[in-house]
Amino acid sequence: MSNKDIYILAIESSCDETAAAVVVNGRKVLSNVISTQIPLHTLYGGVVPEIASRKHIERVNQVIEEALKEANCTLDDIDAIGVTYGPGLVGALLVGLSAAKAICFAKDIPLIGVHHIEGHICANYIQNVDLEPPFVCLVVSGGHTHLVRVKDYGEYEILGRTRDDAAGEAFDKVARAIGLGYPGGPKIEQKAKEGDPEAIAFPVAKVADGPYDFSFSGLKSAVLNYMNGAQMKGETVNEADIAASFQKAVIEALTGNARRAIHEFECDKFAIAGGVASNGTLREAMETMCQEEGVEFYHPDPILCTDNAAMIGAAAYYEYVAGRRDGWDLNAIPNLPLGQR
Ligand code: KG4
Ligand code: ZN
């Protein structure tokens, strides 16, 4: 490989954030522009796919232009485009993908499709420029909860996943139940600060035939049952205690499986990624667990945990140097599996 710096323009539009970034050599972020639709979807208590697609169409060109401008670049400086092609909302994904294809065609540069979850994992390469595989990574977002063994750049093995709700989804559903609104994760975290995590013993589900798998729907039901029970008895509930006790149960499940994986695979590096990874209480628990296990702990800043395009640029770079290119037939795949091409 020559020593020329590789400039990647990355585009992300899988859910409710329209994002573009310019990343050099997979690690240096020149710009990371995120246009969020959260205030719009908040009106409906969650993401409305049709509205998300329309807003992406309105914003995508502006966001790309802003990313180039902030990076002090033009399209002539760009070596390749990395774009999320799954998993995600199909209409939302298609907007970013179409924009990427159009630019690649016009400028005659390579198109590289990126898996959204691989992007989340690669956010750790940006945050920690010395981090190299192998390591184990816990990806916790609104749609996914995966414990992943990162064997090499672009080489992933799924150790465990959720059997029902994703961790972020559980945060969002419980927040809605106790009247905190959308998105639930940050609101539960805030509310939990005023509460007692030991107040209510919510169950931490274990999956009998999957030591690294998760299940959060039972926990969500336990919270709802607790609320209904109190209501029927005419008792008032303490929302802060519910938030703190629920959050503790989620964190116990996540740290427990992570600790088992660290033991089993004798790894010396552990990372977290995804929207829920910006939860400060989760980070502290993971940090303590890693100290106890004698492994190095990595986590991206919140701006790199949330959906963003810089992480897609980091993932695309390692695909680029491995020689992988996509054709015009690259399609949006809503349920794209991790680690498969
Ligand atoms: O990765 P992300 O931005 O989008 C997806 O790919 O899903 O994750 C969004 C999820 C939402 O469910 C949100 O409630 C959750 O991450 N989240 C949090 C926190 N911040 C965002 N969950 C717990 N604590 C937080 N501080
Ligand atoms: Zn995400």
Coordinates of C-alpha atoms and ligand atoms in Angstrom, one line a residue:
M1 CA 0.0 0.0 0.0
S2 CA 1.3 3.5 -0.8
N3 CA 1.6 6.1 1.9
K4 CA -1.0 8.3 0.4
D5 CA -3.6 9.4 2.9
I6 CA -7.1 7.9 2.2
Y7 CA -10.0 10.3 2.5
I8 CA -13.4 8.7 2.9
L9 CA -16.7 10.5 2.7
A10 CA -19.1 8.6 4.8
I11 CA -22.9 8.7 4.8
E12 CA -25.3 7.3 7.5
S13 CA -29.1 7.4 7.3
S14 CA -30.3 4.1 8.7
C15 CA -32.7 5.5 11.3
D16 CA -33.5 9.0 12.5
E17 CA -30.1 10.7 12.0
T18 CA -28.9 12.1 8.7
A19 CA -25.2 12.1 9.0
A20 CA -22.1 12.7 6.8
A21 CA -18.4 12.8 7.8
V22 CA -14.9 13.0 6.3
V23 CA -12.4 10.6 7.8
V24 CA -8.7 10.2 7.0
N25 CA -7.1 6.8 7.2
G26 CA -10.0 5.5 9.2
R27 CA -9.0 7.2 12.4
K28 CA -8.8 11.0 11.9
V29 CA -12.2 12.8 11.8
L30 CA -12.1 16.0 9.8
S31 CA -15.9 16.5 10.1
N32 CA -18.8 14.7 11.7
V33 CA -22.1 16.3 10.8
I34 CA -25.3 14.9 12.3
S35 CA -28.8 16.2 11.6
T36 CA -31.1 14.6 14.1
Q37 CA -34.9 14.1 13.6
I38 CA -35.5 13.2 17.3
P39 CA -37.6 16.3 18.1
L40 CA -39.9 15.4 15.2
H41 CA -40.4 11.8 16.1
T42 CA -40.8 12.7 19.8
L43 CA -44.3 14.0 18.8
Y44 CA -45.2 10.4 18.0
G45 CA -43.4 8.7 20.9
G46 CA -41.0 6.9 18.6
V47 CA -39.5 6.8 15.1
V48 CA -42.1 6.9 12.2
P49 CA -40.3 5.3 9.2
E50 CA -42.1 7.2 6.5
I51 CA -41.3 10.6 8.1
A52 CA -37.7 9.5 8.6
S53 CA -37.3 8.7 4.9
R54 CA -38.8 12.1 3.9
K55 CA -36.6 14.0 6.3
H56 CA -33.5 12.2 5.1
I57 CA -34.3 13.3 1.5
E58 CA -34.6 16.9 2.6
R59 CA -31.4 16.9 4.6
V60 CA -28.9 14.5 2.9
N61 CA -27.4 16.9 0.3
Q62 CA -27.0 19.7 2.8
V63 CA -25.4 17.4 5.4
I64 CA -22.9 16.1 2.8
E65 CA -22.1 19.6 1.7
E66 CA -21.6 20.7 5.3
A67 CA -19.3 17.7 6.0
L68 CA -17.1 18.6 3.0
K69 CA -17.0 22.3 3.9
E70 CA -16.1 21.6 7.5
A71 CA -13.4 19.2 6.5
N72 CA -12.1 21.9 4.0
C73 CA -12.5 19.4 1.2
T74 CA -14.2 19.1 -2.1
L75 CA -15.3 15.8 -3.8
D76 CA -12.0 15.9 -5.7
D77 CA -10.2 15.1 -2.5
I78 CA -12.4 12.1 -1.7
D79 CA -10.9 8.6 -2.5
A80 CA -14.1 6.6 -1.7
I81 CA -17.5 6.8 -0.2
G82 CA -18.6 4.6 2.7
V83 CA -22.3 4.2 3.2
T84 CA -24.6 2.3 5.6
Y85 CA -26.6 -0.3 3.6
G86 CA -28.1 -2.2 6.6
P87 CA -29.5 -3.0 9.0
G88 CA -32.0 -0.2 9.4
L89 CA -35.3 1.2 8.0
V90 CA -35.3 0.4 4.3
G91 CA -36.6 3.7 3.1
A92 CA -34.2 5.6 5.3
L93 CA -31.2 3.5 4.2
L94 CA -32.1 4.0 0.5
V95 CA -31.7 7.7 0.8
G96 CA -28.1 7.6 1.9
L97 CA -27.3 4.7 -0.4
S98 CA -28.7 6.6 -3.5
A99 CA -26.8 9.7 -2.6
A100 CA -23.6 7.7 -2.2
K101 CA -24.1 5.9 -5.5
A102 CA -24.8 9.2 -7.4
I103 CA -21.6 10.8 -6.1
C104 CA -19.5 7.7 -6.8
F105 CA -20.9 7.4 -10.3
A106 CA -20.3 11.1 -11.1
K107 CA -16.8 11.3 -9.6
D108 CA -15.8 7.7 -10.6
I109 CA -14.7 6.7 -7.1
P110 CA -15.3 3.4 -5.3
L111 CA -18.5 2.7 -3.3
I112 CA -18.2 0.8 -0.1
G113 CA -21.3 -0.5 1.7
V114 CA -20.9 -0.6 5.5
H115 CA -22.8 -2.6 8.1
H116 CA -24.3 -0.2 10.7
I117 CA -23.2 -2.3 13.7
E118 CA -19.6 -2.7 12.3
G119 CA -19.7 1.1 12.2
H120 CA -20.6 1.3 15.9
I121 CA -17.8 -1.0 16.8
C122 CA -15.3 1.0 14.6
A123 CA -16.2 4.2 16.6
N124 CA -13.7 2.8 19.1
Y125 CA -10.8 3.1 16.5
I126 CA -11.5 6.8 16.2
Q127 CA -11.6 7.3 19.9
N128 CA -8.6 5.2 20.7
V129 CA -6.1 5.6 17.9
D130 CA -3.9 2.7 19.3
L131 CA -6.7 0.2 19.5
E132 CA -6.2 -2.8 17.3
P133 CA -8.1 -6.1 17.1
P134 CA -8.5 -8.7 18.6
F135 CA -11.0 -7.5 21.3
V136 CA -14.5 -8.2 22.5
C137 CA -17.1 -5.5 22.0
L138 CA -20.6 -5.1 23.4
V139 CA -22.8 -3.2 21.0
V140 CA -25.9 -1.8 22.7
S141 CA -28.2 0.3 20.6
G142 CA -31.9 0.9 20.0
G143 CA -32.2 -2.0 17.6
H144 CA -29.3 -4.3 18.6
T145 CA -27.6 -5.9 21.6
H146 CA -24.7 -8.0 20.4
L147 CA -21.6 -9.4 22.1
V148 CA -19.1 -9.6 19.4
R149 CA -15.6 -11.0 19.1
V150 CA -13.6 -8.7 16.8
K151 CA -11.0 -11.1 15.5
D152 CA -9.4 -8.7 12.9
Y153 CA -10.4 -5.6 11.0
G154 CA -13.6 -6.5 9.2
E155 CA -13.8 -10.0 10.9
Y156 CA -16.5 -10.5 13.4
E157 CA -17.9 -13.4 15.3
I158 CA -21.2 -13.0 17.2
L159 CA -21.0 -14.5 20.6
G160 CA -24.4 -13.5 21.8
R161 CA -27.4 -11.4 21.0
T162 CA -30.7 -10.4 22.4
R163 CA -33.5 -13.0 22.0
D164 CA -36.2 -10.3 22.2
D165 CA -35.9 -6.6 22.9
A166 CA -32.6 -4.6 22.4
A167 CA -31.2 -2.9 25.5
G168 CA -32.0 0.6 24.1
E169 CA -35.5 -0.6 23.1
A170 CA -36.1 -1.7 26.7
F171 CA -34.9 1.7 28.0
D172 CA -37.3 3.4 25.5
K173 CA -40.3 1.2 26.4
V174 CA -39.8 1.5 30.2
A175 CA -39.4 5.3 29.8
R176 CA -42.7 5.5 27.9
A177 CA -44.4 3.3 30.6
I178 CA -43.3 5.6 33.4
G179 CA -44.1 8.7 31.4
L180 CA -40.6 10.0 30.7
G181 CA -41.1 10.2 26.9
Y182 CA -38.8 9.5 23.9
P183 CA -35.9 8.7 23.6
G184 CA -36.0 6.9 26.8
G185 CA -32.3 6.0 27.4
P186 CA -31.0 9.5 28.4
K187 CA -34.2 10.2 30.4
I188 CA -34.0 7.0 32.4
E189 CA -30.4 7.7 33.1
Q190 CA -31.2 11.1 34.4
K191 CA -34.2 10.0 36.5
A192 CA -32.2 7.1 37.9
K193 CA -29.7 9.5 39.5
E194 CA -32.5 10.5 42.0
G195 CA -33.5 7.0 42.8
D196 CA -32.3 3.9 44.7
P197 CA -31.1 1.1 42.5
E198 CA -31.8 -1.4 45.3
A199 CA -35.4 -0.3 45.9
I200 CA -37.1 -2.8 43.6
A201 CA -35.7 -6.3 42.8
F202 CA -36.4 -6.6 39.0
P203 CA -35.4 -9.9 37.5
V204 CA -32.2 -10.2 35.4
A205 CA -33.1 -12.7 32.8
K206 CA -30.6 -15.5 32.0
V207 CA -30.9 -17.4 28.7
A208 CA -30.4 -21.0 29.6
D209 CA -29.0 -22.3 26.3
G210 CA -27.0 -19.2 25.4
P211 CA -24.4 -18.0 27.9
Y212 CA -23.8 -14.8 26.0
D213 CA -27.4 -14.1 24.9
F214 CA -29.7 -11.5 26.4
S215 CA -33.4 -11.2 27.1
F216 CA -35.0 -7.9 28.2
S217 CA -38.7 -8.4 27.5
G218 CA -39.2 -10.2 30.9
L219 CA -37.6 -7.2 32.6
K220 CA -39.8 -4.8 30.7
S221 CA -42.9 -6.9 31.7
A222 CA -41.8 -6.9 35.3
V223 CA -41.7 -3.1 35.3
L224 CA -45.1 -2.9 33.8
N225 CA -46.5 -5.5 36.2
Y226 CA -45.0 -3.5 39.1
M227 CA -46.7 -0.3 37.9
N228 CA -50.1 -2.0 37.3
G229 CA -49.9 -3.7 40.7
A230 CA -49.3 -0.4 42.4
Q231 CA -52.1 1.3 40.5
M232 CA -54.6 -1.4 41.4
K233 CA -53.7 -1.0 45.1
G234 CA -54.0 2.8 44.7
E235 CA -50.4 3.3 45.6
T236 CA -48.2 6.0 44.0
V237 CA -45.0 4.7 42.5
N238 CA -41.5 6.3 42.8
E239 CA -40.4 6.8 39.2
A240 CA -36.8 7.5 40.2
D241 CA -36.6 4.2 42.1
I242 CA -38.1 2.3 39.1
A243 CA -35.7 3.9 36.7
A244 CA -32.7 3.2 38.9
S245 CA -33.7 -0.4 39.7
F246 CA -34.5 -1.1 36.0
Q247 CA -31.2 0.4 34.9
K248 CA -29.3 -1.7 37.4
A249 CA -31.0 -4.9 36.1
V250 CA -30.0 -4.1 32.5
I251 CA -26.4 -3.2 33.5
E252 CA -26.1 -6.5 35.5
A253 CA -27.2 -8.5 32.5
L254 CA -24.7 -6.7 30.2
T255 CA -21.7 -6.8 32.6
G256 CA -22.4 -10.4 33.5
N257 CA -22.3 -11.7 29.9
A258 CA -19.3 -9.5 29.1
R259 CA -17.4 -10.8 32.0
R260 CA -18.1 -14.4 30.9
A261 CA -16.9 -13.7 27.4
I262 CA -13.7 -12.1 28.7
H263 CA -13.0 -15.2 30.8
E264 CA -13.8 -17.7 28.0
F265 CA -11.9 -16.0 25.2
E266 CA -9.0 -14.7 27.4
C267 CA -9.1 -11.3 25.7
D268 CA -7.1 -8.4 27.2
K269 CA -9.3 -5.6 25.6
F270 CA -12.9 -5.0 25.9
A271 CA -15.0 -2.2 24.2
I272 CA -18.5 -0.9 24.2
A273 CA -20.4 0.8 21.4
G274 CA -23.9 2.0 20.3
G275 CA -26.3 4.6 21.7
V276 CA -26.7 2.9 25.1
A277 CA -22.9 3.0 25.5
S278 CA -23.2 6.7 26.3
N279 CA -24.9 5.7 29.6
G280 CA -22.5 6.9 32.3
T281 CA -23.7 4.3 34.9
L282 CA -23.1 1.5 32.4
R283 CA -19.6 2.8 31.6
E284 CA -18.7 2.9 35.3
A285 CA -19.9 -0.6 35.8
M286 CA -18.0 -1.9 32.8
E287 CA -14.9 0.0 33.8
T288 CA -15.0 -1.6 37.3
M289 CA -15.6 -5.1 35.8
C290 CA -12.7 -4.6 33.4
Q291 CA -10.4 -3.5 36.3
E292 CA -11.4 -6.6 38.3
E293 CA -10.7 -8.8 35.3
G294 CA -7.4 -7.0 34.4
V295 CA -8.4 -6.0 30.9
E296 CA -8.2 -2.7 29.1
F297 CA -11.5 -0.9 28.7
Y298 CA -12.4 1.2 25.6
H299 CA -15.5 3.4 25.0
P300 CA -16.3 6.1 22.5
D301 CA -17.4 9.6 23.5
P302 CA -21.2 10.0 23.4
I303 CA -21.1 11.8 20.0
L304 CA -19.4 8.7 18.5
C305 CA -21.9 6.3 20.4
T306 CA -25.0 7.8 18.8
D307 CA -25.6 7.2 15.1
N308 CA -23.0 9.1 13.2
A309 CA -21.1 8.9 9.9
A310 CA -17.6 9.1 11.3
M311 CA -17.9 5.6 12.6
I312 CA -19.0 4.5 9.1
G313 CA -16.0 6.2 7.6
A314 CA -13.7 4.3 10.0
A315 CA -15.3 0.9 9.0
A316 CA -15.2 1.8 5.3
Y317 CA -11.5 2.6 5.5
Y318 CA -10.6 -1.0 6.6
E319 CA -12.8 -2.4 3.8
Y320 CA -11.1 0.0 1.4
V321 CA -7.6 -1.2 2.3
A322 CA -8.8 -4.8 2.1
G323 CA -9.8 -4.1 -1.5
R324 CA -13.5 -4.5 -1.1
R325 CA -15.7 -2.5 -3.5
D326 CA -19.4 -2.6 -4.1
G327 CA -21.3 -2.3 -7.4
W328 CA -24.3 -0.3 -8.5
D329 CA -26.4 -3.3 -7.5
L330 CA -25.7 -2.7 -3.8
N331 CA -29.1 -2.6 -2.1
A332 CA -30.4 -1.6 1.2
I333 CA -30.8 -4.6 3.5
P334 CA -33.0 -3.9 6.5
N335 CA -32.0 -7.1 8.4
L336 CA -28.4 -7.4 7.2
P337 CA -26.5 -9.9 9.4
L338 CA -23.3 -8.9 11.0
G339 CA -20.0 -10.4 9.7
Q340 CA -21.4 -11.7 6.4
R341 CA -20.7 -10.3 2.9
Ligands
KG4_1 O1 -27.1 3.6 18.3 P1 -28.3 4.5 18.4 O2 -28.1 5.9 18.4 O3 -29.3 4.1 17.3 C1 -29.5 2.8 16.9 O4 -28.7 2.3 16.1 O5 -30.5 2.2 17.5 O6 -29.0 4.0 19.8 C2 -30.2 4.7 20.2 C3 -30.7 4.0 21.5 C4 -32.0 4.5 22.0 O7 -32.8 3.3 22.3 C5 -31.7 5.4 23.2 O8 -32.8 5.4 24.1 C6 -30.5 4.7 23.7 O9 -29.7 4.3 22.5 N1 -29.7 5.6 24.5 C7 -29.4 5.4 25.8 C8 -28.7 6.5 26.3 N2 -28.5 7.4 25.3 C9 -29.1 6.8 24.2 N3 -29.7 4.4 26.6 C10 -29.4 4.5 27.9 N4 -28.7 5.5 28.5 C11 -28.3 6.6 27.7 N5 -27.7 7.6 28.2
ZN2 ZN -27.0 2.8 15.7

